[in-house]
Amino acid sequence: MSNYQLPDLDYDYGDLEPVMTAQMLEIHHDKHHRAYVNNLNAALEKYHEAEKKKDAEKMVGLQSAIKFNGGGHINHSIFWQILAPIKNGGGVVDKNSSIYKAIETYFTSFENFQETLNAQTTKVQGSGWGWLGYNRQNKSLTIQTSQNHDLLSARGIFPIFCIDVWEHAYYLKYKNLRPSFVQDIWKILNWKEIENRYKKIIS
Ligand code: MN3
């Protein structure tokens, strides 16, 4: 039987300041993400019971909870990895890296990419995510947004990095100012990990 676990962070709750305060990160990781993991496990347990009883109606009824909580778990697990404390090099992008060069190729300039991703991410209606993805079919980088916890992989796109713009991601510090949070998150992006994810998918 599946039993998903909340992943540990590679940094302490206070380490992503000033962008995420210790309280924000603790609530986000230890409350929100943990709830997705717990709810996913609970829904899967019920699903397996329904499967044993061959109760297709029950199984179909559980799919939205599995999709929502499973997506929440998967997306947050990526999100924590592509962030890094400023003291550990967060926000620093190597202009000789493959991902930097690819971004310049696909989006004219890094600045243009940043502006476009920020604008689209800011415009997400309600809860969702902004993404840099890799389209496997036409082998290109792509800016995407998704609602709730919908997965990029469902569109055939590999997620390279993401920005969580659910209110729980920024409200405690930024209040209603989602654009400021989206601007600031670049200060704590883990470009080494983003480069790793990009290289893995293109190889
Ligand atoms: Mn979140």
Short mmCIF file of N, CA, C and O and ligand atoms in Angstrom, two decimals, residues 28 36 76 129 149 164 166 168-169, ligand 1:
data_model
loop_
_atom_site.label_atom_id
_atom_site.label_comp_id
_atom_site.label_asym_id
_atom_site.label_seq_id
_atom_site.Cartn_x
_atom_site.Cartn_y
_atom_site.Cartn_z
N HIS A 28 3.84 26.64 5.42
CA HIS A 28 3.68 26.15 4.06
C HIS A 28 4.12 24.68 3.95
O HIS A 28 3.41 23.85 3.37
N TYR A 36 -1.50 17.85 2.28
CA TYR A 36 -1.65 17.19 0.97
C TYR A 36 -1.20 15.73 1.06
O TYR A 36 -1.83 14.84 0.50
N HIS A 76 4.76 20.65 -4.76
CA HIS A 76 5.54 21.22 -3.65
C HIS A 76 6.90 20.53 -3.51
O HIS A 76 7.88 21.17 -3.15
N TRP A 129 -0.02 27.92 -10.21
CA TRP A 129 1.44 27.92 -10.30
C TRP A 129 1.89 28.51 -11.64
O TRP A 129 1.21 28.35 -12.65
N HIS A 149 -3.56 22.38 -8.36
CA HIS A 149 -2.31 21.63 -8.35
C HIS A 149 -2.18 20.77 -9.60
O HIS A 149 -1.59 19.69 -9.58
N ASP A 164 4.93 28.98 -6.78
CA ASP A 164 3.63 28.75 -6.14
C ASP A 164 2.98 30.11 -5.90
O ASP A 164 3.54 30.94 -5.19
N TRP A 166 -0.35 30.31 -4.87
CA TRP A 166 -1.49 30.20 -3.95
C TRP A 166 -1.30 31.30 -2.89
O TRP A 166 -0.16 31.62 -2.51
N HIS A 168 -1.52 31.12 0.16
CA HIS A 168 -0.77 30.63 1.33
C HIS A 168 0.74 30.75 1.13
O HIS A 168 1.49 30.71 2.08
N ALA A 169 1.18 30.91 -0.12
CA ALA A 169 2.61 31.00 -0.41
C ALA A 169 3.18 32.38 -0.07
O ALA A 169 4.38 32.52 0.14
MN MN3 B 1 1.76 25.92 -1.72
#
